[in-house]
Amino acid sequence: MRFRLSQQTLLLSAAQAAVTGLAALLLPGMANATTATDPFYQYTDSTPLASIAPGTVLKSRTISVYIAGLKTSLKATQLVYRSTDAQQRPTANVTTVFAPDCSKTSCANKGKVISYQSFYDSLNPEDAPSRAYAGGKRLPDLLPAVETVLFGTYVKKGYTVVISDTEGQKANFAAGPEYGYNTLDSIRATFNAPQIALARDAKVVMMGYSGGAIATEWAAELAPSYAPDLKPNLIGAAFGGTLVSPEHNLTYIEGAPIWGGVMPMAVIGVSRSYDIDIQKYLTTRGLEVYDKMQKASIAYVLGQYSRVTWKDLVKPEFQDRTKIPEYVAAVNKVIMGTGGTPEIPLQIGQGTGGTFELTKPSPLWGAGDGVMLAGDVRTLARQYCAQGVPVQHKEWGTSHFVTMVNWLPWATAWVDDRFAGKAAPQNCSSIAVGNALTPLVYKP
C-alpha cells in the first residue's frame, strides 16, 4: 500500500472538513459533555496488579466502533491490561484492537500488526481513543475521525491494528516513558488475547505522529529492556513531529500564538506522572492556568495561551528552572534516548517551517515545526546511528500540521517495506549536527 501525496492530501482535507462540519453541528452539545462512568475501565479483582505480569489481559469486550460520535458497522475488541507507569508502579490500561473477521474477509494480512499511537494529547482520561471508539461524545472525540485516514486503509486490508490509550488512565500528557510502557504492554496484551487469535510469530510495526511519536519512540527505546519477549515480533518504528527534550521545547513554544498552551500542559502532565506538587512554585496566574488545565485537551488549548510564559506562571525565585530539584529530575527522565537503544530500524520525519504556525525559531535551539525542534530530532537520530541503529531521517520545510501530510505517505511506504522483508534504508552520514541533549543540572 503506497499513497501518493496528492491522494493523501485530499483524504486528509476531506476528513478535516468532515470533522469541522460535524463540530459546527455538534459543538453546543459536545463541548462540555463527558461519557458516563464506565466500569469496564476499572480493575477490581482481588489479585494485586503487582502480582500480574505486564501485558496480561484483565478483561475484554467487543464494541461497535464510533467515529466522530457516529456509530459505524465496524467492530473492535477492547482489552484492559496490566501495564506500568512512569514510576515503575503497576497500572491497568486499555487498548482497542481492530482485527479482521476471518469469517467475512481474507485473513492473509492478520499476522501483520500495526501498533498505531494516537495524537489525542490531553490531560483528561475521557479523551482517550478507547472512549471515543466506544461512543464518546466530547469534542476531542472527533479527532479519531481524522486519524482513521492514518491507519484506516490498514484496517480495510485486513491488518491487525492496535491503538492503546498511551497516556494511561490518568492522562499523564508528555510523560514519555509511561507512553512507551503502555504501548509495549498493549502489544503484549494483543498477543495474549485469545479472541484476537494472533500467531505468536506475527510481525509488528509501530507508527505515530506528534503525541503518537512520543509513544512510538519511547516504546522503541524501552523495548530491549522492558519487553525483550517482543524482540521476535517488532520489526520497525516510524514516527514524525517528535518531542525529544521537553525542556528545550518549553523555551521554544512559550508565548507562541498557536502552540503556547502546550507548555503548561506538558509541565502539568509530567508533574502528575512523577507526583510533583508544582502548585507551591506557581504565581496567582500560574495557579489559575493550572486549575483551568487539569482536564484540558489540546483541542481547547491551541491558540488560547499565546501570552503565557514561564515567567508568568512561576514565582520569581524559581524563574531559573535548575533551582527546582523535582523539575530537573523529572525533565531529565523524559529526554528521548536516555531509556535505551532501539534494536529495530527507525524512520524519523520532522518539519522545520514553524514560522508558518507563528512560532519563531529559538535563539538557543533553532528552528522547528512550530512545536517540535528539528535540531533535537537530528541529534537523537545521530545518536542512534552511532549506536548501530538503521535510521532513515528526513526534514520538510513545513509546519507541524502540514508535515503530517508529507510524513504519512513516506511512512506508509516504509512500513509496507518492513512487512515485505526489505532491507531498512538509512542515511546516517547525511544527517546534520543538531542540539546537545545534555541533561539539566540542579543548581541550588
Short mmCIF file of C-alpha atoms in Angstrom, two decimals:
data_model
loop_
_atom_site.label_atom_id
_atom_site.label_comp_id
_atom_site.label_asym_id
_atom_site.label_seq_id
_atom_site.Cartn_x
_atom_site.Cartn_y
_atom_site.Cartn_z
CA MET A 1 0.00 0.00 0.00
CA ARG A 2 1.63 3.22 -1.19
CA PHE A 3 -0.05 6.61 -1.05
CA ARG A 4 0.64 9.45 -3.41
CA LEU A 5 0.90 12.82 -1.71
CA SER A 6 -1.97 14.29 -3.74
CA GLN A 7 -4.26 11.42 -2.78
CA GLN A 8 -3.34 11.64 0.89
CA THR A 9 -3.77 15.40 0.91
CA LEU A 10 -7.26 15.02 -0.47
CA LEU A 11 -8.12 12.33 2.06
CA LEU A 12 -6.84 14.36 4.98
CA SER A 13 -8.55 17.52 3.75
CA ALA A 14 -11.80 15.63 3.38
CA ALA A 15 -11.54 14.19 6.87
CA GLN A 16 -10.71 17.56 8.37
CA ALA A 17 -13.59 19.18 6.51
CA ALA A 18 -15.95 16.50 7.78
CA VAL A 19 -14.75 16.92 11.34
CA THR A 20 -15.01 20.71 11.12
CA GLY A 21 -18.52 20.49 9.77
CA LEU A 22 -19.60 17.93 12.35
CA ALA A 23 -18.07 20.03 15.12
CA ALA A 24 -20.07 23.02 13.96
CA LEU A 25 -23.25 20.97 14.19
CA LEU A 26 -22.50 19.23 17.47
CA LEU A 27 -20.32 21.73 19.32
CA PRO A 28 -23.06 23.21 21.55
CA GLY A 29 -23.89 19.79 22.91
CA MET A 30 -20.42 18.27 22.87
CA ALA A 31 -18.04 20.88 24.16
CA ASN A 32 -18.51 20.07 27.83
CA ALA A 33 -20.06 16.64 27.54
CA THR A 34 -18.43 13.69 29.25
CA THR A 35 -19.09 10.00 28.95
CA ALA A 36 -20.80 8.30 31.84
CA THR A 37 -18.53 6.45 34.24
CA ASP A 38 -17.74 3.16 32.57
CA PRO A 39 -16.92 0.31 34.97
CA PHE A 40 -15.08 -1.53 32.20
CA TYR A 41 -12.03 0.64 32.75
CA GLN A 42 -11.61 -0.21 36.41
CA TYR A 43 -9.65 -3.19 37.65
CA THR A 44 -11.45 -4.52 40.73
CA ASP A 45 -10.26 -8.11 41.09
CA SER A 46 -8.64 -9.20 44.34
CA THR A 47 -5.28 -10.20 42.83
CA PRO A 48 -2.86 -7.28 43.25
CA LEU A 49 -1.65 -5.82 39.96
CA ALA A 50 1.91 -6.18 41.25
CA SER A 51 1.42 -9.96 41.14
CA ILE A 52 0.34 -9.92 37.49
CA ALA A 53 2.74 -9.86 34.56
CA PRO A 54 2.77 -6.76 32.32
CA GLY A 55 0.69 -7.31 29.20
CA THR A 56 -1.73 -9.69 30.89
CA VAL A 57 -5.33 -9.25 29.74
CA LEU A 58 -7.51 -8.39 32.73
CA LYS A 59 -10.86 -8.12 30.93
CA SER A 60 -12.20 -7.63 27.42
CA ARG A 61 -15.26 -6.62 25.43
CA THR A 62 -16.43 -6.23 21.83
CA ILE A 63 -17.69 -2.81 20.79
CA SER A 64 -19.39 -1.24 17.82
CA VAL A 65 -16.95 1.43 16.72
CA TYR A 66 -17.97 5.09 16.81
CA ILE A 67 -16.21 7.66 14.63
CA ALA A 68 -16.84 11.35 15.43
CA GLY A 69 -19.69 10.27 17.70
CA LEU A 70 -21.43 8.30 14.94
CA LYS A 71 -21.91 4.53 15.11
CA THR A 72 -20.31 2.53 12.30
CA SER A 73 -20.56 -1.08 11.19
CA LEU A 74 -17.00 -1.75 12.38
CA LYS A 75 -16.38 -3.98 15.38
CA ALA A 76 -13.34 -3.88 17.64
CA THR A 77 -12.08 -5.60 20.77
CA GLN A 78 -11.13 -3.56 23.80
CA LEU A 79 -8.72 -5.00 26.35
CA VAL A 80 -7.95 -3.89 29.88
CA TYR A 81 -4.39 -4.98 30.51
CA ARG A 82 -1.66 -4.76 33.13
CA SER A 83 0.95 -2.08 32.45
CA THR A 84 3.43 0.19 34.24
CA ASP A 85 3.53 3.91 34.98
CA ALA A 86 6.45 6.35 34.83
CA GLN A 87 7.50 5.44 38.36
CA GLN A 88 7.51 1.71 37.66
CA ARG A 89 4.26 1.12 39.55
CA PRO A 90 1.75 -1.43 38.22
CA THR A 91 -1.29 0.02 36.46
CA ALA A 92 -4.26 -1.09 34.42
CA ASN A 93 -4.68 0.41 30.97
CA VAL A 94 -6.91 -0.02 27.90
CA THR A 95 -6.30 -0.70 24.22
CA THR A 96 -8.56 -1.04 21.20
CA VAL A 97 -7.80 -3.77 18.66
CA PHE A 98 -9.15 -3.85 15.12
CA ALA A 99 -8.76 -7.42 13.89
CA PRO A 100 -10.18 -8.89 10.67
CA ASP A 101 -13.25 -11.09 10.85
CA CYS A 102 -11.96 -14.21 9.16
CA SER A 103 -15.49 -15.47 8.56
CA LYS A 104 -16.20 -12.47 6.32
CA THR A 105 -12.86 -11.50 4.79
CA SER A 106 -9.42 -12.81 3.91
CA CYS A 107 -7.05 -13.06 6.84
CA ALA A 108 -3.92 -13.04 4.73
CA ASN A 109 -2.67 -9.89 6.48
CA LYS A 110 -3.83 -10.66 10.00
CA GLY A 111 -0.30 -11.52 11.11
CA LYS A 112 0.84 -8.04 10.08
CA VAL A 113 0.26 -5.80 13.08
CA ILE A 114 0.23 -2.02 13.10
CA SER A 115 0.67 -0.55 16.57
CA TYR A 116 -0.72 2.91 15.87
CA GLN A 117 -0.17 5.54 18.55
CA SER A 118 -2.75 8.34 18.61
CA PHE A 119 -2.04 12.08 18.95
CA TYR A 120 -5.02 12.64 21.26
CA ASP A 121 -2.87 14.89 23.54
CA SER A 122 -4.95 15.61 26.63
CA LEU A 123 -4.89 15.84 30.41
CA ASN A 124 -8.35 14.26 30.56
CA PRO A 125 -8.71 10.45 30.61
CA GLU A 126 -12.11 10.87 28.94
CA ASP A 127 -10.32 11.92 25.75
CA ALA A 128 -8.53 8.57 25.30
CA PRO A 129 -9.07 6.79 21.96
CA SER A 130 -10.76 3.82 23.60
CA ARG A 131 -13.51 6.04 24.98
CA ALA A 132 -14.00 7.78 21.64
CA TYR A 133 -14.33 4.47 19.80
CA ALA A 134 -16.76 3.19 22.41
CA GLY A 135 -19.11 6.13 21.81
CA GLY A 136 -17.58 9.19 23.46
CA LYS A 137 -19.46 12.44 22.91
CA ARG A 138 -16.85 15.06 23.71
CA LEU A 139 -15.44 17.43 21.12
CA PRO A 140 -11.96 15.79 21.24
CA ASP A 141 -13.67 12.52 20.28
CA LEU A 142 -13.79 13.96 16.77
CA LEU A 143 -10.01 13.53 16.45
CA PRO A 144 -10.21 9.79 15.66
CA ALA A 145 -12.21 10.74 12.55
CA VAL A 146 -9.06 12.39 11.23
CA GLU A 147 -6.82 9.59 12.48
CA THR A 148 -8.76 6.94 10.58
CA VAL A 149 -7.12 8.44 7.49
CA LEU A 150 -3.77 7.48 9.00
CA PHE A 151 -4.49 3.85 9.78
CA GLY A 152 -7.87 3.11 8.20
CA THR A 153 -6.52 1.58 5.00
CA TYR A 154 -4.60 -0.98 7.05
CA VAL A 155 -7.85 -1.99 8.77
CA LYS A 156 -9.57 -2.24 5.39
CA LYS A 157 -6.81 -4.50 4.06
CA GLY A 158 -7.17 -6.89 6.99
CA TYR A 159 -4.18 -5.96 9.10
CA THR A 160 -4.46 -6.16 12.88
CA VAL A 161 -4.35 -2.59 14.21
CA VAL A 162 -3.71 -1.85 17.89
CA ILE A 163 -4.49 1.60 19.34
CA SER A 164 -3.69 1.99 23.02
CA ASP A 165 -4.53 4.77 25.46
CA THR A 166 -0.86 5.70 25.54
CA GLU A 167 -1.17 8.33 28.28
CA GLY A 168 -2.64 5.84 30.74
CA GLN A 169 -5.80 6.18 32.79
CA LYS A 170 -4.63 9.39 34.46
CA ALA A 171 -3.80 11.08 31.13
CA ASN A 172 -0.20 11.92 32.01
CA PHE A 173 0.45 14.06 28.95
CA ALA A 174 4.10 14.24 27.74
CA ALA A 175 5.36 11.61 30.22
CA GLY A 176 7.30 9.71 27.56
CA PRO A 177 8.40 6.55 29.42
CA GLU A 178 4.84 5.90 30.55
CA TYR A 179 3.65 6.17 26.94
CA GLY A 180 6.28 3.61 25.99
CA TYR A 181 5.29 1.09 28.66
CA ASN A 182 1.60 1.40 27.78
CA THR A 183 2.37 0.88 24.09
CA LEU A 184 4.53 -2.20 24.60
CA ASP A 185 2.08 -3.79 27.01
CA SER A 186 -0.82 -3.15 24.62
CA ILE A 187 1.07 -5.17 22.01
CA ARG A 188 1.72 -7.91 24.55
CA ALA A 189 -1.97 -7.91 25.50
CA THR A 190 -2.98 -8.27 21.86
CA PHE A 191 -0.82 -11.39 21.58
CA ASN A 192 -2.24 -12.66 24.87
CA ALA A 193 -5.93 -12.17 23.99
CA PRO A 194 -7.37 -15.50 22.79
CA GLN A 195 -10.21 -13.82 20.89
CA ILE A 196 -7.69 -11.97 18.70
CA ALA A 197 -6.02 -15.30 17.86
CA LEU A 198 -2.80 -13.68 16.76
CA ALA A 199 0.01 -16.03 15.80
CA ARG A 200 3.00 -15.81 18.14
CA ASP A 201 5.30 -15.06 15.22
CA ALA A 202 3.21 -12.12 13.92
CA LYS A 203 5.25 -9.07 12.95
CA VAL A 204 4.64 -5.61 14.41
CA VAL A 205 5.49 -2.14 13.14
CA MET A 206 4.85 0.84 15.39
CA MET A 207 3.92 4.22 13.99
CA GLY A 208 2.75 7.60 15.26
CA TYR A 209 2.93 11.32 14.69
CA SER A 210 3.27 14.16 17.23
CA GLY A 211 1.86 12.83 20.52
CA GLY A 212 1.86 9.43 18.85
CA ALA A 213 5.56 9.86 18.14
CA ILE A 214 6.22 10.22 21.86
CA ALA A 215 4.74 6.77 22.43
CA THR A 216 6.30 5.17 19.36
CA GLU A 217 9.84 6.38 20.04
CA TRP A 218 9.79 5.57 23.75
CA ALA A 219 8.40 2.10 23.04
CA ALA A 220 11.23 1.53 20.57
CA GLU A 221 13.97 2.54 23.01
CA LEU A 222 12.45 0.78 26.04
CA ALA A 223 11.60 -2.48 24.27
CA PRO A 224 15.02 -4.18 24.68
CA SER A 225 14.96 -3.78 28.47
CA TYR A 226 11.24 -3.74 29.27
CA ALA A 227 9.81 -6.13 26.69
CA PRO A 228 12.58 -8.40 25.36
CA ASP A 229 9.92 -11.02 24.68
CA LEU A 230 8.70 -8.85 21.79
CA LYS A 231 12.07 -8.90 20.02
CA PRO A 232 10.99 -11.62 17.54
CA ASN A 233 7.92 -9.57 16.64
CA LEU A 234 8.97 -5.90 16.42
CA ILE A 235 10.40 -5.06 13.01
CA GLY A 236 10.37 -1.26 12.86
CA ALA A 237 9.07 2.08 14.12
CA ALA A 238 8.10 5.12 12.05
CA PHE A 239 7.40 8.45 13.71
CA GLY A 240 7.33 12.16 12.98
CA GLY A 241 6.92 15.50 14.73
CA THR A 242 8.81 14.32 17.78
CA LEU A 243 9.16 15.79 21.30
CA VAL A 244 12.75 14.86 22.13
CA SER A 245 13.62 17.17 25.05
CA PRO A 246 10.66 18.88 26.74
CA GLU A 247 12.98 21.35 28.49
CA HIS A 248 14.12 22.65 25.11
CA ASN A 249 10.58 22.78 23.74
CA LEU A 250 9.44 24.82 26.73
CA THR A 251 11.62 27.74 25.70
CA TYR A 252 10.70 27.27 22.02
CA ILE A 253 6.91 27.43 22.34
CA GLU A 254 6.24 29.56 25.42
CA GLY A 255 4.18 32.56 24.36
CA ALA A 256 3.73 31.21 20.82
CA PRO A 257 0.37 32.27 19.30
CA ILE A 258 -0.85 28.75 18.48
CA TRP A 259 1.27 26.31 20.48
CA GLY A 260 1.99 28.29 23.67
CA GLY A 261 -0.54 26.39 25.77
CA VAL A 262 1.23 23.08 25.21
CA MET A 263 3.99 24.29 27.54
CA PRO A 264 1.87 24.37 30.73
CA MET A 265 0.06 21.21 29.57
CA ALA A 266 3.37 19.34 29.45
CA VAL A 267 4.53 20.73 32.80
CA ILE A 268 1.28 19.57 34.40
CA GLY A 269 1.37 16.14 32.73
CA VAL A 270 4.97 15.35 33.64
CA SER A 271 4.47 16.67 37.18
CA ARG A 272 1.42 14.49 37.56
CA SER A 273 3.25 11.39 36.35
CA TYR A 274 6.09 11.87 38.84
CA ASP A 275 3.88 13.04 41.75
CA ILE A 276 5.38 16.55 41.86
CA ASP A 277 3.42 19.24 43.70
CA ILE A 278 4.08 22.13 41.34
CA GLN A 279 1.47 24.39 42.87
CA LYS A 280 3.91 25.62 45.52
CA TYR A 281 6.05 27.14 42.77
CA LEU A 282 3.23 28.95 40.95
CA THR A 283 2.09 32.56 40.89
CA THR A 284 -1.57 33.52 41.13
CA ARG A 285 -1.70 33.46 37.34
CA GLY A 286 0.09 30.12 37.33
CA LEU A 287 -2.48 28.63 39.71
CA GLU A 288 -5.26 29.97 37.52
CA VAL A 289 -3.80 28.26 34.44
CA TYR A 290 -3.08 25.10 36.44
CA ASP A 291 -6.70 24.86 37.65
CA LYS A 292 -8.09 25.54 34.20
CA MET A 293 -5.94 22.90 32.54
CA GLN A 294 -6.45 19.98 34.89
CA LYS A 295 -8.59 18.18 32.33
CA ALA A 296 -7.73 20.16 29.22
CA SER A 297 -7.46 18.64 25.77
CA ILE A 298 -5.20 20.15 23.18
CA ALA A 299 -8.43 20.83 21.27
CA TYR A 300 -9.22 23.53 23.87
CA VAL A 301 -5.66 24.80 24.26
CA LEU A 302 -4.38 25.63 20.78
CA GLY A 303 -4.39 29.37 20.24
CA GLN A 304 -5.66 30.10 23.75
CA TYR A 305 -2.43 30.78 25.67
CA SER A 306 -0.34 32.99 23.43
CA ARG A 307 0.75 35.23 26.31
CA VAL A 308 1.56 32.55 28.85
CA THR A 309 5.27 32.17 29.63
CA TRP A 310 7.26 30.52 32.39
CA LYS A 311 7.78 33.98 33.93
CA ASP A 312 4.00 34.43 34.19
CA LEU A 313 3.45 31.05 35.80
CA VAL A 314 6.26 30.70 38.33
CA LYS A 315 7.32 32.74 41.35
CA PRO A 316 10.40 34.99 40.86
CA GLU A 317 12.71 32.80 42.95
CA PHE A 318 12.05 29.86 40.59
CA GLN A 319 12.48 31.57 37.23
CA ASP A 320 15.70 29.58 36.87
CA ARG A 321 14.30 26.08 36.45
CA THR A 322 17.56 24.47 37.56
CA LYS A 323 16.70 25.62 41.10
CA ILE A 324 13.67 23.29 41.22
CA PRO A 325 15.07 19.83 42.06
CA GLU A 326 11.87 17.93 41.23
CA TYR A 327 11.65 19.63 37.85
CA VAL A 328 15.27 18.85 37.00
CA ALA A 329 14.90 15.19 37.96
CA ALA A 330 11.65 14.72 36.05
CA VAL A 331 12.58 16.61 32.88
CA ASN A 332 15.80 14.63 32.57
CA LYS A 333 13.83 11.38 32.71
CA VAL A 334 11.77 12.36 29.68
CA ILE A 335 14.65 13.16 27.33
CA MET A 336 14.47 10.67 24.49
CA GLY A 337 17.45 8.40 24.08
CA THR A 338 18.02 8.01 27.82
CA GLY A 339 15.95 4.84 28.21
CA GLY A 340 17.93 2.52 25.95
CA THR A 341 18.86 1.83 22.36
CA PRO A 342 16.29 0.52 19.87
CA GLU A 343 17.01 -2.82 18.25
CA ILE A 344 14.75 -2.18 15.26
CA PRO A 345 15.04 0.10 12.22
CA LEU A 346 13.68 3.62 12.64
CA GLN A 347 12.19 6.15 10.26
CA ILE A 348 12.07 9.70 11.61
CA GLY A 349 10.44 12.70 9.92
CA GLN A 350 10.43 16.33 11.06
CA GLY A 351 9.29 19.74 9.86
CA THR A 352 11.28 22.97 10.11
CA GLY A 353 8.71 25.56 8.96
CA GLY A 354 7.35 26.57 12.34
CA THR A 355 7.08 30.22 11.31
CA PHE A 356 4.07 29.22 9.19
CA GLU A 357 2.34 28.42 12.50
CA LEU A 358 3.67 31.67 14.00
CA THR A 359 6.36 30.13 16.23
CA LYS A 360 9.69 31.90 15.95
CA PRO A 361 12.94 29.91 15.86
CA SER A 362 14.55 29.56 19.28
CA PRO A 363 17.72 31.62 19.86
CA LEU A 364 19.07 28.60 21.73
CA TRP A 365 17.70 25.60 19.88
CA GLY A 366 16.98 26.81 16.36
CA ALA A 367 14.02 26.10 14.10
CA GLY A 368 11.24 23.63 14.49
CA ASP A 369 7.84 22.86 13.04
CA GLY A 370 6.03 25.21 15.39
CA VAL A 371 6.03 22.91 18.40
CA MET A 372 8.86 20.35 17.94
CA LEU A 373 12.54 21.23 17.47
CA ALA A 374 14.32 19.90 14.39
CA GLY A 375 17.80 20.14 15.96
CA ASP A 376 16.78 17.87 18.83
CA VAL A 377 15.43 15.29 16.41
CA ARG A 378 18.66 15.37 14.39
CA THR A 379 20.74 14.68 17.48
CA LEU A 380 18.52 11.79 18.53
CA ALA A 381 18.80 10.28 15.04
CA ARG A 382 22.58 10.71 15.02
CA GLN A 383 22.84 9.15 18.49
CA TYR A 384 21.00 6.05 17.37
CA CYS A 385 23.04 5.90 14.16
CA ALA A 386 26.22 5.91 16.24
CA GLN A 387 24.80 3.01 18.24
CA GLY A 388 24.27 0.96 15.09
CA VAL A 389 20.54 1.53 14.55
CA PRO A 390 19.44 1.80 10.88
CA VAL A 391 17.85 5.27 10.74
CA GLN A 392 16.17 6.98 7.81
CA HIS A 393 15.73 10.68 8.63
CA LYS A 394 14.04 13.39 6.59
CA GLU A 395 13.10 17.03 7.07
CA TRP A 396 10.48 19.14 5.33
CA GLY A 397 10.33 22.94 5.39
CA THR A 398 6.74 22.78 6.57
CA SER A 399 4.86 23.35 9.82
CA HIS A 400 3.63 20.69 12.23
CA PHE A 401 0.19 20.17 10.72
CA VAL A 402 1.37 20.21 7.11
CA THR A 403 4.35 17.97 7.83
CA MET A 404 1.93 15.24 8.92
CA VAL A 405 0.55 15.20 5.37
CA ASN A 406 4.09 14.92 4.00
CA TRP A 407 5.10 12.30 6.55
CA LEU A 408 2.20 9.89 6.06
CA PRO A 409 2.87 8.59 2.52
CA TRP A 410 6.59 8.42 3.28
CA ALA A 411 5.93 6.47 6.48
CA THR A 412 3.37 4.09 4.99
CA ALA A 413 5.70 3.17 2.13
CA TRP A 414 8.45 2.46 4.68
CA VAL A 415 6.05 0.39 6.83
CA ASP A 416 4.99 -1.66 3.82
CA ASP A 417 8.63 -2.37 3.00
CA ARG A 418 9.25 -3.65 6.52
CA PHE A 419 6.41 -6.16 6.17
CA ALA A 420 7.76 -7.11 2.74
CA GLY A 421 11.06 -8.05 4.35
CA LYS A 422 13.14 -5.46 2.51
CA ALA A 423 16.38 -4.12 3.96
CA ALA A 424 15.79 -0.98 6.00
CA PRO A 425 17.21 2.17 4.39
CA GLN A 426 19.48 4.53 6.32
CA ASN A 427 21.02 7.93 5.62
CA CYS A 428 23.03 8.39 8.80
CA SER A 429 26.01 10.00 7.10
CA SER A 430 23.91 12.89 5.78
CA ILE A 431 22.09 13.87 8.99
CA ALA A 432 23.21 17.35 10.06
CA VAL A 433 24.53 18.08 13.53
CA GLY A 434 21.78 19.12 15.95
CA ASN A 435 21.39 20.35 19.52
CA ALA A 436 23.14 18.91 22.55
CA LEU A 437 20.75 16.79 24.59
CA THR A 438 22.65 17.34 27.81
CA PRO A 439 20.57 16.76 30.96
CA LEU A 440 19.89 19.69 33.26
CA VAL A 441 21.99 20.05 36.40
CA TYR A 442 20.34 21.04 39.67
CA LYS A 443 21.81 24.32 40.93
CA PRO A 444 20.51 25.14 44.43
#
